[in-house]
Amino acid sequence: MVKQQVERQHTPSMEDYLEAIAMLRDANKAVRVSQISRRLKVRMPSVTSALERLSEKGLVVHERYRYVELTPEGESVAEGVVHRHEALSRFFTEALDIDRETAEEDACKIEHVISSLSLERMIKFIEFIQSCPLEEPNFPKRYKYYLEHGQLPEECLARGLEKEERRK
Amino acid sequence: MVKQQVERQHTPSMEDYLEAIAMLRDANKAVRVSQISRRLKVRMPSVTSALERLSEKGLVVHERYRYVELTPEGESVAEGVVHRHEALSRFFTEALDIDRETAEEDACKIEHVISSLSLERMIKFIEFIQSCPLEEPNFPKRYKYYLEHGQLPEECLARGLEKEERRK
DNA sequence: AAGAATTGTTAGCCTTGCCTAACAATTATA
DNA sequence: TATAATTGTTAGGCAAGGCTAACAATTCTT
């Protein structure tokens, strides 16, 4: 588990294009400029010029008026982005109990900047709360209670107080 | 608790400048271009031009060759950024047990893009694990154990298994 | 107080990444 | 198949945000 924070190679915008291309291809088959344009909510000329920059870096293949494809390298960059996106989105919804829409929005932004260590910890955290076989000291349940009521459930507080008593 | 995701007004770069100015002022007294330059690791002309943009938006006051000051509005923007930074940094170190350096780096990036809802939840989460008065079903302790060993402590697993037995 | 050192500004350049307007190629349809 | 609709490209513009080189103001030192 070495820390080799590989200086981020691509801009958020580039990563967004690669991600969009990967996802469109998974959903349909052939990826067109217009689809990318709609998905990322930018105009077509912006897509064309982004694709140019991406080909220069060897991440996509795009012949004029034709479909867009990822190179193996583009593929692997896209995969990384999608992976980060999914982990973040799960962390927000499952661990922090945030609504899907906000979770997606935040994941879209944070996927471009988070360190691999923090991401790894978030993934571990989800594993942790899911693998926890206990029901009474149940993390997500108590957390949600706390979110709603601003304090822990009665029985927890009670036990906490006992403790403090004993300490005196 | 209404969701009024006030369309983010300022760029990450602008926010960085405001944050840096606020923190330098808190540490020393009068803020100079050279200090900002060193702190943000950009050249002085970049600072000068950034300050120009910031004055146009009414966020700082800067007379040629003189000190830099925040306007009340700049102040409040800076305060927001610092607040987000601190919450994120605490979340990473205290909740996810990430080293201070990585936590700071990530906070610096994420502070510019996270939604107020997610931030609020992270703050609540820290409150939660801190206010938890229980020791045995101790979240941070068990989480750290899980981080190190890849599974929960014996007694948890044991109890989990008991449960499954009963279910059969 | 004069010269040296430091600090700050200006001018000008570059890239990214978006945009609109105009035109060109492709595809669909009468 | 000719024309209309759609899709894509080119050209050109603009703002943000960084840079260097050259110059100007300020401050420090003797």
mmCIF file of C-alpha atoms (C1' of nucleotides) in Angstrom:
data_model
loop_
_atom_site.group_PDB
_atom_site.id
_atom_site.type_symbol
_atom_site.label_atom_id
_atom_site.label_comp_id
_atom_site.label_asym_id
_atom_site.label_seq_id
_atom_site.Cartn_x
_atom_site.Cartn_y
_atom_site.Cartn_z
ATOM 1 C CA MET A 1 0.000 0.000 0.000
ATOM 2 C CA VAL A 2 2.591 2.526 -1.137
ATOM 3 C CA LYS A 3 1.729 6.152 -1.591
ATOM 4 C CA GLN A 4 2.523 7.012 -5.183
ATOM 5 C CA GLN A 5 0.204 9.934 -5.702
ATOM 6 C CA VAL A 6 0.755 9.907 -9.491
ATOM 7 C CA GLU A 7 0.514 13.626 -10.277
ATOM 8 C CA ARG A 8 -2.916 14.011 -11.792
ATOM 9 C CA GLN A 9 -2.529 13.852 -15.536
ATOM 10 C CA HIS A 10 -5.795 15.120 -16.895
ATOM 11 C CA THR A 11 -8.013 18.105 -16.221
ATOM 12 C CA PRO A 12 -11.484 17.720 -14.721
ATOM 13 C CA SER A 13 -12.938 18.619 -18.079
ATOM 14 C CA MET A 14 -10.919 15.929 -19.900
ATOM 15 C CA GLU A 15 -11.929 13.399 -17.292
ATOM 16 C CA ASP A 16 -15.556 14.345 -17.754
ATOM 17 C CA TYR A 17 -15.322 13.751 -21.483
ATOM 18 C CA LEU A 18 -13.654 10.386 -21.029
ATOM 19 C CA GLU A 19 -16.192 9.346 -18.442
ATOM 20 C CA ALA A 20 -19.092 10.398 -20.628
ATOM 21 C CA ILE A 21 -17.712 8.530 -23.618
ATOM 22 C CA ALA A 22 -17.236 5.363 -21.584
ATOM 23 C CA MET A 23 -20.733 5.509 -20.202
ATOM 24 C CA LEU A 24 -22.431 6.273 -23.489
ATOM 25 C CA ARG A 25 -20.590 3.407 -25.097
ATOM 26 C CA ASP A 26 -21.684 1.069 -22.317
ATOM 27 C CA ALA A 27 -25.284 2.180 -22.657
ATOM 28 C CA ASN A 28 -25.534 2.249 -26.456
ATOM 29 C CA LYS A 29 -22.937 1.155 -28.896
ATOM 30 C CA ALA A 30 -21.455 3.890 -31.066
ATOM 31 C CA VAL A 31 -20.731 7.235 -29.457
ATOM 32 C CA ARG A 32 -21.490 10.441 -31.352
ATOM 33 C CA VAL A 33 -20.489 14.022 -30.727
ATOM 34 C CA SER A 34 -24.099 15.063 -30.248
ATOM 35 C CA GLN A 35 -24.598 12.593 -27.431
ATOM 36 C CA ILE A 36 -21.557 13.797 -25.572
ATOM 37 C CA SER A 37 -22.754 17.326 -26.103
ATOM 38 C CA ARG A 38 -26.155 16.581 -24.622
ATOM 39 C CA ARG A 39 -24.774 14.597 -21.747
ATOM 40 C CA LEU A 40 -22.210 17.135 -20.629
ATOM 41 C CA LYS A 41 -24.429 20.103 -21.484
ATOM 42 C CA VAL A 42 -21.877 21.789 -23.673
ATOM 43 C CA ARG A 43 -22.235 22.815 -27.321
ATOM 44 C CA MET A 44 -20.990 20.587 -30.083
ATOM 45 C CA PRO A 45 -18.020 22.738 -31.067
ATOM 46 C CA SER A 46 -16.770 22.391 -27.519
ATOM 47 C CA VAL A 47 -16.924 18.633 -27.902
ATOM 48 C CA THR A 48 -15.098 18.714 -31.209
ATOM 49 C CA SER A 49 -12.277 20.730 -29.770
ATOM 50 C CA ALA A 50 -12.091 18.651 -26.609
ATOM 51 C CA LEU A 51 -11.860 15.517 -28.744
ATOM 52 C CA GLU A 52 -8.998 17.092 -30.604
ATOM 53 C CA ARG A 53 -7.101 17.690 -27.383
ATOM 54 C CA LEU A 54 -7.911 14.151 -26.247
ATOM 55 C CA SER A 55 -6.618 12.597 -29.470
ATOM 56 C CA GLU A 56 -3.426 14.567 -29.190
ATOM 57 C CA LYS A 57 -2.917 12.904 -25.839
ATOM 58 C CA GLY A 58 -3.729 9.524 -27.330
ATOM 59 C CA LEU A 59 -6.857 8.975 -25.262
ATOM 60 C CA VAL A 60 -9.489 8.816 -27.979
ATOM 61 C CA VAL A 61 -9.758 8.049 -31.658
ATOM 62 C CA HIS A 62 -12.010 10.267 -33.689
ATOM 63 C CA GLU A 63 -12.164 10.693 -37.439
ATOM 64 C CA ARG A 64 -14.088 13.694 -38.731
ATOM 65 C CA TYR A 65 -17.854 13.102 -38.845
ATOM 66 C CA ARG A 66 -17.371 9.627 -37.401
ATOM 67 C CA TYR A 67 -17.908 7.854 -34.116
ATOM 68 C CA VAL A 68 -15.736 8.356 -31.095
ATOM 69 C CA GLU A 69 -13.748 5.605 -29.444
ATOM 70 C CA LEU A 70 -11.468 5.306 -26.467
ATOM 71 C CA THR A 71 -7.910 4.077 -26.848
ATOM 72 C CA PRO A 72 -6.783 1.491 -24.296
ATOM 73 C CA GLU A 73 -5.222 4.302 -22.341
ATOM 74 C CA GLY A 74 -8.343 6.442 -22.541
ATOM 75 C CA GLU A 75 -10.245 3.402 -21.431
ATOM 76 C CA SER A 76 -8.187 2.977 -18.330
ATOM 77 C CA VAL A 77 -8.395 6.632 -17.399
ATOM 78 C CA ALA A 78 -12.162 6.507 -17.844
ATOM 79 C CA GLU A 79 -12.347 3.405 -15.737
ATOM 80 C CA GLY A 80 -10.542 5.171 -12.928
ATOM 81 C CA VAL A 81 -12.931 8.102 -13.053
ATOM 82 C CA VAL A 82 -15.984 5.880 -13.086
ATOM 83 C CA HIS A 83 -14.602 3.915 -10.195
ATOM 84 C CA ARG A 84 -14.022 7.043 -8.140
ATOM 85 C CA HIS A 85 -17.443 8.339 -9.038
ATOM 86 C CA GLU A 86 -19.145 5.188 -7.913
ATOM 87 C CA ALA A 87 -17.263 4.910 -4.673
ATOM 88 C CA LEU A 88 -18.005 8.525 -3.794
ATOM 89 C CA SER A 89 -21.622 8.245 -4.696
ATOM 90 C CA ARG A 90 -22.008 5.148 -2.548
ATOM 91 C CA PHE A 91 -20.199 6.776 0.310
ATOM 92 C CA PHE A 92 -22.501 9.766 0.254
ATOM 93 C CA THR A 93 -25.698 7.794 -0.008
ATOM 94 C CA GLU A 94 -24.843 4.807 2.134
ATOM 95 C CA ALA A 95 -22.571 6.246 4.756
ATOM 96 C CA LEU A 96 -23.748 9.831 5.057
ATOM 97 C CA ASP A 97 -27.364 9.152 4.054
ATOM 98 C CA ILE A 98 -27.443 11.865 1.440
ATOM 99 C CA ASP A 99 -30.073 11.927 -1.315
ATOM 100 C CA ARG A 100 -29.081 10.383 -4.620
ATOM 101 C CA GLU A 101 -29.172 13.634 -6.562
ATOM 102 C CA THR A 102 -26.854 15.563 -4.275
ATOM 103 C CA ALA A 103 -24.633 12.513 -3.955
ATOM 104 C CA GLU A 104 -24.286 12.361 -7.728
ATOM 105 C CA GLU A 105 -23.541 16.048 -8.042
ATOM 106 C CA ASP A 106 -20.882 15.936 -5.376
ATOM 107 C CA ALA A 107 -19.374 12.751 -6.756
ATOM 108 C CA CYS A 108 -19.093 14.441 -10.173
ATOM 109 C CA LYS A 109 -17.012 17.223 -8.720
ATOM 110 C CA ILE A 110 -14.989 15.367 -6.134
ATOM 111 C CA GLU A 111 -14.059 12.466 -8.416
ATOM 112 C CA HIS A 112 -11.592 14.807 -10.110
ATOM 113 C CA VAL A 113 -9.721 15.898 -7.029
ATOM 114 C CA ILE A 114 -9.813 13.303 -4.273
ATOM 115 C CA SER A 115 -6.651 11.446 -3.301
ATOM 116 C CA SER A 116 -6.474 7.719 -3.735
ATOM 117 C CA LEU A 117 -5.947 7.319 -0.016
ATOM 118 C CA SER A 118 -9.135 9.104 0.954
ATOM 119 C CA LEU A 119 -11.062 7.220 -1.660
ATOM 120 C CA GLU A 120 -9.711 3.938 -0.401
ATOM 121 C CA ARG A 121 -10.756 4.855 3.125
ATOM 122 C CA MET A 122 -14.263 5.689 2.032
ATOM 123 C CA ILE A 123 -14.522 2.335 0.346
ATOM 124 C CA LYS A 124 -13.220 0.648 3.477
ATOM 125 C CA PHE A 125 -15.726 2.581 5.486
ATOM 126 C CA ILE A 126 -18.630 1.296 3.447
ATOM 127 C CA GLU A 127 -17.294 -2.237 3.733
ATOM 128 C CA PHE A 128 -17.011 -1.715 7.435
ATOM 129 C CA ILE A 129 -20.536 -0.601 8.093
ATOM 130 C CA GLN A 130 -21.833 -3.314 5.853
ATOM 131 C CA SER A 131 -19.815 -6.145 7.272
ATOM 132 C CA CYS A 132 -20.667 -5.180 10.809
ATOM 133 C CA PRO A 133 -22.781 -8.091 11.931
ATOM 134 C CA LEU A 134 -24.012 -6.500 15.135
ATOM 135 C CA GLU A 135 -27.453 -5.132 15.225
ATOM 136 C CA GLU A 136 -27.722 -3.393 18.540
ATOM 137 C CA PRO A 137 -24.612 -1.252 18.305
ATOM 138 C CA ASN A 138 -25.771 -0.623 14.803
ATOM 139 C CA PHE A 139 -23.910 2.197 13.202
ATOM 140 C CA PRO A 140 -26.164 3.324 10.371
ATOM 141 C CA LYS A 141 -29.273 3.073 12.507
ATOM 142 C CA ARG A 142 -27.858 5.094 15.346
ATOM 143 C CA TYR A 143 -26.403 7.602 12.944
ATOM 144 C CA LYS A 144 -29.723 8.152 11.269
ATOM 145 C CA TYR A 145 -31.383 8.562 14.626
ATOM 146 C CA TYR A 146 -28.803 11.164 15.500
ATOM 147 C CA LEU A 147 -29.408 12.942 12.194
ATOM 148 C CA GLU A 148 -33.097 13.186 12.908
ATOM 149 C CA HIS A 149 -33.095 13.950 16.599
ATOM 150 C CA GLY A 150 -29.798 15.687 17.125
ATOM 151 C CA GLN A 151 -28.879 13.245 19.867
ATOM 152 C CA LEU A 152 -28.334 9.571 20.402
ATOM 153 C CA PRO A 153 -31.148 7.184 21.279
ATOM 154 C CA GLU A 154 -32.207 7.016 24.928
ATOM 155 C CA GLU A 155 -30.499 3.770 25.736
ATOM 156 C CA CYS A 156 -27.148 5.046 24.523
ATOM 157 C CA LEU A 157 -27.363 8.230 26.505
ATOM 158 C CA ALA A 158 -28.453 6.271 29.557
ATOM 159 C CA ARG A 159 -25.470 3.985 29.303
ATOM 160 C CA GLY A 160 -23.222 6.949 28.776
ATOM 161 C CA LEU A 161 -24.471 8.539 31.969
ATOM 162 C CA GLU A 162 -23.980 5.371 33.977
ATOM 163 C CA LYS A 163 -20.416 5.459 32.866
ATOM 164 C CA GLU A 164 -19.907 9.005 33.983
ATOM 165 C CA GLU A 165 -21.451 8.152 37.326
ATOM 166 C CA ARG A 166 -19.047 5.331 37.834
ATOM 167 C CA ARG A 167 -16.171 7.633 37.029
ATOM 168 C CA LYS A 168 -16.942 9.896 39.987
ATOM 169 C CA MET B 1 -33.211 23.236 6.418
ATOM 170 C CA VAL B 2 -34.167 24.366 2.928
ATOM 171 C CA LYS B 3 -32.004 23.486 -0.032
ATOM 172 C CA GLN B 4 -30.983 26.723 -1.647
ATOM 173 C CA GLN B 5 -27.814 25.640 -3.367
ATOM 174 C CA VAL B 6 -26.786 29.239 -4.111
ATOM 175 C CA GLU B 7 -25.053 28.772 -7.478
ATOM 176 C CA ARG B 8 -21.381 28.950 -6.591
ATOM 177 C CA GLN B 9 -20.238 32.509 -7.181
ATOM 178 C CA HIS B 10 -16.502 32.300 -7.207
ATOM 179 C CA THR B 11 -13.937 30.108 -8.890
ATOM 180 C CA PRO B 12 -11.668 27.776 -6.942
ATOM 181 C CA SER B 13 -8.793 30.096 -7.695
ATOM 182 C CA MET B 14 -10.634 33.153 -6.349
ATOM 183 C CA GLU B 15 -11.605 31.230 -3.255
ATOM 184 C CA ASP B 16 -8.005 30.216 -2.733
ATOM 185 C CA TYR B 17 -6.881 33.811 -2.860
ATOM 186 C CA LEU B 18 -9.551 34.937 -0.413
ATOM 187 C CA GLU B 19 -8.751 32.092 1.941
ATOM 188 C CA ALA B 20 -5.042 32.824 1.813
ATOM 189 C CA ILE B 21 -5.592 36.514 2.482
ATOM 190 C CA ALA B 22 -7.816 35.772 5.462
ATOM 191 C CA MET B 23 -5.339 33.362 6.953
ATOM 192 C CA LEU B 24 -2.305 35.563 6.439
ATOM 193 C CA ARG B 25 -4.133 38.431 8.041
ATOM 194 C CA ASP B 26 -5.060 36.258 11.014
ATOM 195 C CA ALA B 27 -1.475 35.106 11.401
ATOM 196 C CA ASN B 28 0.309 38.401 10.860
ATOM 197 C CA LYS B 29 -1.273 41.761 10.437
ATOM 198 C CA ALA B 30 -0.825 43.403 7.045
ATOM 199 C CA VAL B 31 -1.054 41.196 3.968
ATOM 200 C CA ARG B 32 1.385 41.717 1.127
ATOM 201 C CA VAL B 33 1.411 40.422 -2.435
ATOM 202 C CA SER B 34 4.645 38.517 -1.858
ATOM 203 C CA GLN B 35 3.141 36.556 1.010
ATOM 204 C CA ILE B 36 0.155 35.512 -1.023
ATOM 205 C CA SER B 37 2.505 34.563 -3.820
ATOM 206 C CA ARG B 38 4.582 32.346 -1.560
ATOM 207 C CA ARG B 39 1.616 30.789 0.124
ATOM 208 C CA LEU B 40 -0.240 29.872 -3.042
ATOM 209 C CA LYS B 41 2.928 29.055 -4.963
ATOM 210 C CA VAL B 42 2.161 31.348 -7.857
ATOM 211 C CA ARG B 43 4.266 34.221 -9.169
ATOM 212 C CA MET B 44 3.629 37.756 -8.070
ATOM 213 C CA PRO B 45 2.159 38.971 -11.351
ATOM 214 C CA SER B 46 -0.472 36.275 -11.022
ATOM 215 C CA VAL B 47 -1.365 37.652 -7.606
ATOM 216 C CA THR B 48 -1.562 41.206 -8.918
ATOM 217 C CA SER B 49 -3.945 40.203 -11.662
ATOM 218 C CA ALA B 50 -6.022 38.036 -9.371
ATOM 219 C CA LEU B 51 -6.350 40.948 -6.953
ATOM 220 C CA GLU B 52 -7.567 43.074 -9.817
ATOM 221 C CA ARG B 53 -10.305 40.598 -10.593
ATOM 222 C CA LEU B 54 -11.178 40.347 -6.920
ATOM 223 C CA SER B 55 -11.469 44.117 -6.543
ATOM 224 C CA GLU B 56 -13.705 44.316 -9.558
ATOM 225 C CA LYS B 57 -16.018 41.932 -7.740
ATOM 226 C CA GLY B 58 -15.783 44.002 -4.599
ATOM 227 C CA LEU B 59 -14.109 41.322 -2.532
ATOM 228 C CA VAL B 60 -10.796 42.965 -1.733
ATOM 229 C CA VAL B 61 -9.318 46.436 -1.492
ATOM 230 C CA HIS B 62 -5.853 46.901 -2.908
ATOM 231 C CA GLU B 63 -4.065 50.118 -3.749
ATOM 232 C CA ARG B 64 -0.939 49.809 -5.887
ATOM 233 C CA TYR B 65 2.135 48.864 -3.856
ATOM 234 C CA ARG B 66 0.051 48.732 -0.704
ATOM 235 C CA TYR B 67 -1.370 46.107 1.597
ATOM 236 C CA VAL B 68 -4.309 43.926 0.710
ATOM 237 C CA GLU B 69 -7.562 43.885 2.650
ATOM 238 C CA LEU B 70 -10.817 42.001 2.450
ATOM 239 C CA THR B 71 -14.097 43.849 2.081
ATOM 240 C CA PRO B 72 -16.919 42.668 4.342
ATOM 241 C CA GLU B 73 -18.175 40.574 1.467
ATOM 242 C CA GLY B 74 -14.742 39.137 0.772
ATOM 243 C CA GLU B 75 -14.515 38.436 4.452
ATOM 244 C CA SER B 76 -17.676 36.414 4.475
ATOM 245 C CA VAL B 77 -16.719 34.433 1.400
ATOM 246 C CA ALA B 78 -13.335 33.674 2.967
ATOM 247 C CA GLU B 79 -15.015 32.640 6.163
ATOM 248 C CA GLY B 80 -17.148 30.151 4.277
ATOM 249 C CA VAL B 81 -14.134 28.644 2.571
ATOM 250 C CA VAL B 82 -12.187 28.362 5.798
ATOM 251 C CA HIS B 83 -15.169 26.780 7.469
ATOM 252 C CA ARG B 84 -15.508 24.186 4.731
ATOM 253 C CA HIS B 85 -11.799 23.544 4.812
ATOM 254 C CA GLU B 86 -11.784 22.917 8.514
ATOM 255 C CA ALA B 87 -14.801 20.679 8.501
ATOM 256 C CA LEU B 88 -13.376 18.575 5.684
ATOM 257 C CA SER B 89 -10.003 18.326 7.255
ATOM 258 C CA ARG B 90 -11.509 17.208 10.547
ATOM 259 C CA PHE B 91 -13.700 14.713 8.782
ATOM 260 C CA PHE B 92 -10.760 13.149 7.002
ATOM 261 C CA THR B 93 -8.532 12.956 10.028
ATOM 262 C CA GLU B 94 -11.071 12.179 12.715
ATOM 263 C CA ALA B 95 -13.637 10.104 10.900
ATOM 264 C CA LEU B 96 -11.606 8.407 8.178
ATOM 265 C CA ASP B 97 -8.322 8.365 10.112
ATOM 266 C CA ILE B 98 -6.325 9.898 7.287
ATOM 267 C CA ASP B 99 -2.940 11.528 7.874
ATOM 268 C CA ARG B 100 -2.937 15.281 8.349
ATOM 269 C CA GLU B 101 -1.056 16.040 5.144
ATOM 270 C CA THR B 102 -3.351 14.133 2.834
ATOM 271 C CA ALA B 103 -6.348 15.450 4.735
ATOM 272 C CA GLU B 104 -5.177 19.012 4.152
ATOM 273 C CA GLU B 105 -4.523 18.437 0.476
ATOM 274 C CA ASP B 106 -7.915 16.909 -0.086
ATOM 275 C CA ALA B 107 -9.661 19.573 1.960
ATOM 276 C CA CYS B 108 -7.983 22.242 -0.204
ATOM 277 C CA LYS B 109 -9.497 20.768 -3.327
ATOM 278 C CA ILE B 110 -12.860 19.622 -2.070
ATOM 279 C CA GLU B 111 -13.653 22.832 -0.173
ATOM 280 C CA HIS B 112 -14.365 24.437 -3.552
ATOM 281 C CA VAL B 113 -16.870 21.934 -4.805
ATOM 282 C CA ILE B 114 -18.720 20.174 -2.004
ATOM 283 C CA SER B 115 -22.409 20.861 -1.458
ATOM 284 C CA SER B 116 -23.562 22.393 1.769
ATOM 285 C CA LEU B 117 -25.649 19.327 2.473
ATOM 286 C CA SER B 118 -22.734 16.926 2.311
ATOM 287 C CA LEU B 119 -20.619 19.230 4.388
ATOM 288 C CA GLU B 120 -23.317 19.487 6.997
ATOM 289 C CA ARG B 121 -23.555 15.719 7.145
ATOM 290 C CA MET B 122 -19.842 15.340 7.618
ATOM 291 C CA ILE B 123 -19.996 17.781 10.502
ATOM 292 C CA LYS B 124 -22.919 15.873 11.977
ATOM 293 C CA PHE B 125 -20.964 12.703 11.555
ATOM 294 C CA ILE B 126 -18.051 13.999 13.580
ATOM 295 C CA GLU B 127 -20.446 15.224 16.257
ATOM 296 C CA PHE B 128 -22.012 11.820 16.248
ATOM 297 C CA ILE B 129 -18.912 9.777 16.776
ATOM 298 C CA GLN B 130 -17.739 12.199 19.406
ATOM 299 C CA SER B 131 -20.946 12.402 21.357
ATOM 300 C CA CYS B 132 -21.330 8.654 21.391
ATOM 301 C CA PRO B 133 -20.869 7.848 25.037
ATOM 302 C CA LEU B 134 -20.602 4.110 24.602
ATOM 303 C CA GLU B 135 -17.270 2.491 24.779
ATOM 304 C CA GLU B 136 -17.817 -1.074 23.807
ATOM 305 C CA PRO B 137 -19.794 -0.471 20.613
ATOM 306 C CA ASN B 138 -17.183 2.124 19.943
ATOM 307 C CA PHE B 139 -17.234 3.334 16.410
ATOM 308 C CA PRO B 140 -13.794 4.812 15.859
ATOM 309 C CA LYS B 141 -12.070 2.004 17.680
ATOM 310 C CA ARG B 142 -13.793 -0.710 15.736
ATOM 311 C CA TYR B 143 -13.280 1.176 12.484
ATOM 312 C CA LYS B 144 -9.573 1.458 13.094
ATOM 313 C CA TYR B 145 -9.385 -2.196 13.935
ATOM 314 C CA TYR B 146 -11.116 -2.961 10.676
ATOM 315 C CA LEU B 147 -8.708 -0.718 8.805
ATOM 316 C CA GLU B 148 -5.752 -2.578 10.203
ATOM 317 C CA HIS B 149 -7.000 -6.129 10.094
ATOM 318 C CA GLY B 150 -9.499 -6.092 7.260
ATOM 319 C CA GLN B 151 -12.186 -7.505 9.512
ATOM 320 C CA LEU B 152 -14.002 -6.736 12.709
ATOM 321 C CA PRO B 153 -12.692 -7.692 16.132
ATOM 322 C CA GLU B 154 -13.315 -11.286 17.268
ATOM 323 C CA GLU B 155 -16.108 -10.449 19.672
ATOM 324 C CA CYS B 156 -18.107 -8.688 16.994
ATOM 325 C CA LEU B 157 -17.745 -11.502 14.533
ATOM 326 C CA ALA B 158 -18.670 -13.979 17.243
ATOM 327 C CA ARG B 159 -21.810 -12.121 18.101
ATOM 328 C CA GLY B 160 -22.659 -11.797 14.459
ATOM 329 C CA LEU B 161 -22.412 -15.532 14.037
ATOM 330 C CA GLU B 162 -24.589 -16.220 17.062
ATOM 331 C CA LYS B 163 -27.188 -14.087 15.423
ATOM 332 C CA GLU B 164 -27.043 -15.995 12.189
ATOM 333 C CA GLU B 165 -27.346 -19.243 14.113
ATOM 334 C CA ARG B 166 -30.485 -18.040 15.803
ATOM 335 C CA ARG B 167 -31.928 -17.075 12.463
ATOM 336 C CA LYS B 168 -31.767 -20.640 11.167
ATOM 337 C "C1'" DA C 1 20.659 60.419 1.823
ATOM 338 C "C1'" DA C 2 22.340 57.344 -1.933
ATOM 339 C "C1'" DG C 3 22.724 52.975 -3.711
ATOM 340 C "C1'" DA C 4 21.331 48.114 -3.218
ATOM 341 C "C1'" DA C 5 17.873 44.845 -2.380
ATOM 342 C "C1'" DT C 6 13.318 43.731 -2.319
ATOM 343 C "C1'" DT C 7 8.750 44.099 -3.692
ATOM 344 C "C1'" DG C 8 5.206 45.090 -6.975
ATOM 345 C "C1'" DT C 9 3.432 46.294 -11.571
ATOM 346 C "C1'" DT C 10 3.003 46.288 -16.556
ATOM 347 C "C1'" DA C 11 3.142 44.281 -20.910
ATOM 348 C "C1'" DG C 12 2.661 40.551 -23.441
ATOM 349 C "C1'" DC C 13 2.280 35.561 -24.233
ATOM 350 C "C1'" DC C 14 0.146 30.934 -23.659
ATOM 351 C "C1'" DT C 15 -3.369 27.177 -22.685
ATOM 352 C "C1'" DT C 16 -7.822 25.600 -21.412
ATOM 353 C "C1'" DG C 17 -12.318 25.549 -22.296
ATOM 354 C "C1'" DC C 18 -16.358 27.507 -23.218
ATOM 355 C "C1'" DC C 19 -19.310 30.205 -26.706
ATOM 356 C "C1'" DT C 20 -21.800 31.834 -31.466
ATOM 357 C "C1'" DA C 21 -22.179 32.132 -36.416
ATOM 358 C "C1'" DA C 22 -21.494 30.175 -40.630
ATOM 359 C "C1'" DC C 23 -20.664 26.445 -43.435
ATOM 360 C "C1'" DA C 24 -20.135 21.379 -44.741
ATOM 361 C "C1'" DA C 25 -21.186 16.527 -44.485
ATOM 362 C "C1'" DT C 26 -24.296 12.974 -43.492
ATOM 363 C "C1'" DT C 27 -28.678 10.907 -42.963
ATOM 364 C "C1'" DA C 28 -33.581 10.725 -43.443
ATOM 365 C "C1'" DT C 29 -37.654 11.505 -46.037
ATOM 366 C "C1'" DA C 30 -40.867 12.896 -49.448
ATOM 367 C "C1'" DT D 1 -32.918 10.649 -55.749
ATOM 368 C "C1'" DA D 2 -33.359 15.422 -54.489
ATOM 369 C "C1'" DT D 3 -34.227 18.039 -50.718
ATOM 370 C "C1'" DA D 4 -34.816 18.757 -45.814
ATOM 371 C "C1'" DA D 5 -33.220 17.890 -41.282
ATOM 372 C "C1'" DT D 6 -29.651 16.716 -38.482
ATOM 373 C "C1'" DT D 7 -25.089 16.427 -37.190
ATOM 374 C "C1'" DG D 8 -20.445 17.979 -37.157
ATOM 375 C "C1'" DT D 9 -16.697 21.259 -38.190
ATOM 376 C "C1'" DT D 10 -14.323 25.641 -38.779
ATOM 377 C "C1'" DA D 11 -13.386 30.197 -37.651
ATOM 378 C "C1'" DG D 12 -13.100 33.446 -34.429
ATOM 379 C "C1'" DG D 13 -14.106 35.505 -29.842
ATOM 380 C "C1'" DC D 14 -13.689 35.741 -24.810
ATOM 381 C "C1'" DA D 15 -12.493 35.046 -19.756
ATOM 382 C "C1'" DA D 16 -9.692 32.845 -16.389
ATOM 383 C "C1'" DG D 17 -5.465 32.024 -14.801
ATOM 384 C "C1'" DG D 18 -0.985 30.947 -15.167
ATOM 385 C "C1'" DC D 19 3.920 32.473 -16.908
ATOM 386 C "C1'" DT D 20 8.456 35.555 -18.095
ATOM 387 C "C1'" DA D 21 10.901 39.824 -18.929
ATOM 388 C "C1'" DA D 22 11.385 44.422 -18.060
ATOM 389 C "C1'" DC D 23 10.598 48.290 -15.417
ATOM 390 C "C1'" DA D 24 9.098 51.076 -11.245
ATOM 391 C "C1'" DA D 25 8.330 51.884 -6.422
ATOM 392 C "C1'" DT D 26 9.523 51.025 -1.825
ATOM 393 C "C1'" DT D 27 12.421 49.767 1.853
ATOM 394 C "C1'" DC D 28 16.765 48.622 3.835
ATOM 395 C "C1'" DT D 29 21.592 49.496 4.669
ATOM 396 C "C1'" DT D 30 25.491 51.747 5.014
#
